[in-house]
Amino acid sequence: MYIRESIKRDIAVLTITGHMMGGPECYSLHEKMKSLLADGIRKIVVDLKKVKWMNSSGLGTLMSCWGAVCIKHGVLKLANPTEKIQSLLVISRMLEFFETYNSVDRALSSFQKRLN
């Protein structure tokens, strides 16, 4: 799993490539999230477009990241979940926690809409 970070305005976009299967890779996502929060970034979009597969450990990592962001009064949104990942989010009922969008641009613009 590879994580690419970009900052757009005051929003961090984390693009994940590969498999979210737990282990050190998922730990690095959680550490990246903690680093962003320590830097005062409270709006985060996780782009899942290039995630080929995710297991329960990957889902657990997303929930852990969501919890860390919520504790800091931030917002974590998901963009581009593949059909497989979308179905995992539905089955696990995690869609109750995450706002999901079909593109990073839509996720980014949703932050602006919250201000209006």
PDB file of C-alpha atoms in Angstrom:
ATOM      1  CA  MET A   1       0.000   0.000   0.000  1.00  0.00           C
ATOM      2  CA  TYR A   2       1.276   3.434  -0.938  1.00  0.00           C
ATOM      3  CA  ILE A   3      -0.036   6.765   0.431  1.00  0.00           C
ATOM      4  CA  ARG A   4       0.316  10.050  -1.464  1.00  0.00           C
ATOM      5  CA  GLU A   5      -0.537  13.250   0.364  1.00  0.00           C
ATOM      6  CA  SER A   6      -1.577  16.564  -1.152  1.00  0.00           C
ATOM      7  CA  ILE A   7      -2.988  19.665   0.473  1.00  0.00           C
ATOM      8  CA  LYS A   8      -5.717  21.620  -1.302  1.00  0.00           C
ATOM      9  CA  ARG A   9      -6.619  24.804   0.533  1.00  0.00           C
ATOM     10  CA  ASP A  10      -6.905  23.608   4.135  1.00  0.00           C
ATOM     11  CA  ILE A  11      -7.896  20.057   3.197  1.00  0.00           C
ATOM     12  CA  ALA A  12      -5.570  17.056   3.072  1.00  0.00           C
ATOM     13  CA  VAL A  13      -6.164  14.492   0.335  1.00  0.00           C
ATOM     14  CA  LEU A  14      -4.637  11.076   0.945  1.00  0.00           C
ATOM     15  CA  THR A  15      -4.575   8.902  -2.168  1.00  0.00           C
ATOM     16  CA  ILE A  16      -4.099   5.244  -1.351  1.00  0.00           C
ATOM     17  CA  THR A  17      -2.802   2.725  -3.876  1.00  0.00           C
ATOM     18  CA  GLY A  18      -2.739  -1.050  -3.429  1.00  0.00           C
ATOM     19  CA  HIS A  19      -4.380  -3.281  -0.835  1.00  0.00           C
ATOM     20  CA  MET A  20      -5.562  -2.280   2.638  1.00  0.00           C
ATOM     21  CA  MET A  21      -4.949  -5.552   4.416  1.00  0.00           C
ATOM     22  CA  GLY A  22      -3.642  -4.484   7.815  1.00  0.00           C
ATOM     23  CA  GLY A  23      -0.067  -4.694   9.001  1.00  0.00           C
ATOM     24  CA  PRO A  24       2.587  -1.977   8.735  1.00  0.00           C
ATOM     25  CA  GLU A  25       0.963  -0.354   5.697  1.00  0.00           C
ATOM     26  CA  CYS A  26      -2.285   0.332   7.508  1.00  0.00           C
ATOM     27  CA  TYR A  27      -0.326   1.472  10.534  1.00  0.00           C
ATOM     28  CA  SER A  28       1.385   4.045   8.307  1.00  0.00           C
ATOM     29  CA  LEU A  29      -2.033   5.407   7.253  1.00  0.00           C
ATOM     30  CA  HIS A  30      -3.012   5.875  10.883  1.00  0.00           C
ATOM     31  CA  GLU A  31       0.317   7.562  11.625  1.00  0.00           C
ATOM     32  CA  LYS A  32      -0.147   9.854   8.601  1.00  0.00           C
ATOM     33  CA  MET A  33      -3.582  10.809   9.942  1.00  0.00           C
ATOM     34  CA  LYS A  34      -2.153  11.570  13.388  1.00  0.00           C
ATOM     35  CA  SER A  35       0.568  13.694  11.783  1.00  0.00           C
ATOM     36  CA  LEU A  36      -1.980  15.744   9.833  1.00  0.00           C
ATOM     37  CA  LEU A  37      -4.029  16.289  12.978  1.00  0.00           C
ATOM     38  CA  ALA A  38      -0.916  17.334  14.913  1.00  0.00           C
ATOM     39  CA  ASP A  39      -0.271  19.910  12.182  1.00  0.00           C
ATOM     40  CA  GLY A  40      -3.760  21.337  12.685  1.00  0.00           C
ATOM     41  CA  ILE A  41      -5.326  19.874   9.554  1.00  0.00           C
ATOM     42  CA  ARG A  42      -8.870  18.842  10.445  1.00  0.00           C
ATOM     43  CA  LYS A  43     -10.416  18.248   7.003  1.00  0.00           C
ATOM     44  CA  ILE A  44      -9.288  15.051   5.331  1.00  0.00           C
ATOM     45  CA  VAL A  45     -10.347  13.175   2.204  1.00  0.00           C
ATOM     46  CA  VAL A  46      -9.196   9.596   1.658  1.00  0.00           C
ATOM     47  CA  ASP A  47      -9.197   8.725  -2.049  1.00  0.00           C
ATOM     48  CA  LEU A  48      -9.860   4.996  -2.452  1.00  0.00           C
ATOM     49  CA  LYS A  49      -9.931   4.894  -6.258  1.00  0.00           C
ATOM     50  CA  LYS A  50      -6.713   2.870  -6.522  1.00  0.00           C
ATOM     51  CA  VAL A  51      -7.387   0.509  -3.602  1.00  0.00           C
ATOM     52  CA  LYS A  52      -7.724  -2.918  -5.148  1.00  0.00           C
ATOM     53  CA  TRP A  53      -8.959  -4.698  -2.039  1.00  0.00           C
ATOM     54  CA  MET A  54      -9.643  -4.105   1.626  1.00  0.00           C
ATOM     55  CA  ASN A  55     -10.179  -6.657   4.376  1.00  0.00           C
ATOM     56  CA  SER A  56     -11.513  -6.262   7.914  1.00  0.00           C
ATOM     57  CA  SER A  57      -8.149  -4.919   9.108  1.00  0.00           C
ATOM     58  CA  GLY A  58      -8.333  -2.210   6.447  1.00  0.00           C
ATOM     59  CA  LEU A  59     -11.882  -1.366   7.526  1.00  0.00           C
ATOM     60  CA  GLY A  60     -10.686  -1.244  11.121  1.00  0.00           C
ATOM     61  CA  THR A  61      -7.923   1.143  10.141  1.00  0.00           C
ATOM     62  CA  LEU A  62     -10.435   3.458   8.463  1.00  0.00           C
ATOM     63  CA  MET A  63     -12.589   3.423  11.606  1.00  0.00           C
ATOM     64  CA  SER A  64      -9.569   4.115  13.773  1.00  0.00           C
ATOM     65  CA  CYS A  65      -8.647   7.071  11.553  1.00  0.00           C
ATOM     66  CA  TRP A  66     -12.237   8.311  11.675  1.00  0.00           C
ATOM     67  CA  GLY A  67     -12.163   8.150  15.476  1.00  0.00           C
ATOM     68  CA  ALA A  68      -8.877  10.043  15.699  1.00  0.00           C
ATOM     69  CA  VAL A  69     -10.228  12.776  13.418  1.00  0.00           C
ATOM     70  CA  CYS A  70     -13.518  13.050  15.335  1.00  0.00           C
ATOM     71  CA  ILE A  71     -11.702  13.430  18.657  1.00  0.00           C
ATOM     72  CA  LYS A  72      -9.971  16.492  17.177  1.00  0.00           C
ATOM     73  CA  HIS A  73     -13.336  17.819  15.891  1.00  0.00           C
ATOM     74  CA  GLY A  74     -12.359  17.178  12.296  1.00  0.00           C
ATOM     75  CA  VAL A  75     -14.080  15.569   9.330  1.00  0.00           C
ATOM     76  CA  LEU A  76     -12.925  12.535   7.353  1.00  0.00           C
ATOM     77  CA  LYS A  77     -14.580  11.820   4.000  1.00  0.00           C
ATOM     78  CA  LEU A  78     -14.064   9.020   1.498  1.00  0.00           C
ATOM     79  CA  ALA A  79     -13.801   9.526  -2.252  1.00  0.00           C
ATOM     80  CA  ASN A  80     -13.947   7.101  -5.165  1.00  0.00           C
ATOM     81  CA  PRO A  81     -14.716   3.851  -3.359  1.00  0.00           C
ATOM     82  CA  THR A  82     -14.672   1.015  -5.864  1.00  0.00           C
ATOM     83  CA  GLU A  83     -17.760  -1.142  -6.184  1.00  0.00           C
ATOM     84  CA  LYS A  84     -16.143  -3.840  -4.008  1.00  0.00           C
ATOM     85  CA  ILE A  85     -15.196  -1.388  -1.280  1.00  0.00           C
ATOM     86  CA  GLN A  86     -18.585   0.346  -1.436  1.00  0.00           C
ATOM     87  CA  SER A  87     -20.239  -3.024  -0.837  1.00  0.00           C
ATOM     88  CA  LEU A  88     -17.926  -3.691   2.140  1.00  0.00           C
ATOM     89  CA  LEU A  89     -18.867  -0.301   3.586  1.00  0.00           C
ATOM     90  CA  VAL A  90     -22.567  -1.130   3.185  1.00  0.00           C
ATOM     91  CA  ILE A  91     -22.285  -4.640   4.665  1.00  0.00           C
ATOM     92  CA  SER A  92     -20.215  -3.424   7.620  1.00  0.00           C
ATOM     93  CA  ARG A  93     -22.609  -0.464   8.146  1.00  0.00           C
ATOM     94  CA  MET A  94     -19.644   1.922   8.058  1.00  0.00           C
ATOM     95  CA  LEU A  95     -21.540   4.226   5.698  1.00  0.00           C
ATOM     96  CA  GLU A  96     -23.264   5.474   8.855  1.00  0.00           C
ATOM     97  CA  PHE A  97     -19.939   7.073   9.815  1.00  0.00           C
ATOM     98  CA  PHE A  98     -18.450   8.160   6.499  1.00  0.00           C
ATOM     99  CA  GLU A  99     -19.600  10.611   3.895  1.00  0.00           C
ATOM    100  CA  THR A 100     -18.634   9.130   0.524  1.00  0.00           C
ATOM    101  CA  TYR A 101     -18.303  10.882  -2.824  1.00  0.00           C
ATOM    102  CA  ASN A 102     -17.784   9.739  -6.409  1.00  0.00           C
ATOM    103  CA  SER A 103     -14.778  12.014  -6.854  1.00  0.00           C
ATOM    104  CA  VAL A 104     -12.188  13.921  -4.864  1.00  0.00           C
ATOM    105  CA  ASP A 105     -13.501  17.183  -6.347  1.00  0.00           C
ATOM    106  CA  ARG A 106     -16.996  16.492  -5.018  1.00  0.00           C
ATOM    107  CA  ALA A 107     -15.613  15.639  -1.597  1.00  0.00           C
ATOM    108  CA  LEU A 108     -13.576  18.853  -1.586  1.00  0.00           C
ATOM    109  CA  SER A 109     -16.530  20.986  -2.642  1.00  0.00           C
ATOM    110  CA  SER A 110     -18.696  19.419   0.083  1.00  0.00           C
ATOM    111  CA  PHE A 111     -16.502  21.110   2.686  1.00  0.00           C
ATOM    112  CA  GLN A 112     -17.358  24.472   1.122  1.00  0.00           C
ATOM    113  CA  LYS A 113     -21.076  23.660   1.209  1.00  0.00           C
ATOM    114  CA  ARG A 114     -20.862  22.982   4.965  1.00  0.00           C
ATOM    115  CA  LEU A 115     -19.774  26.586   5.486  1.00  0.00           C
ATOM    116  CA  ASN A 116     -22.825  28.035   3.694  1.00  0.00           C
TER     117      ASN A 116
END
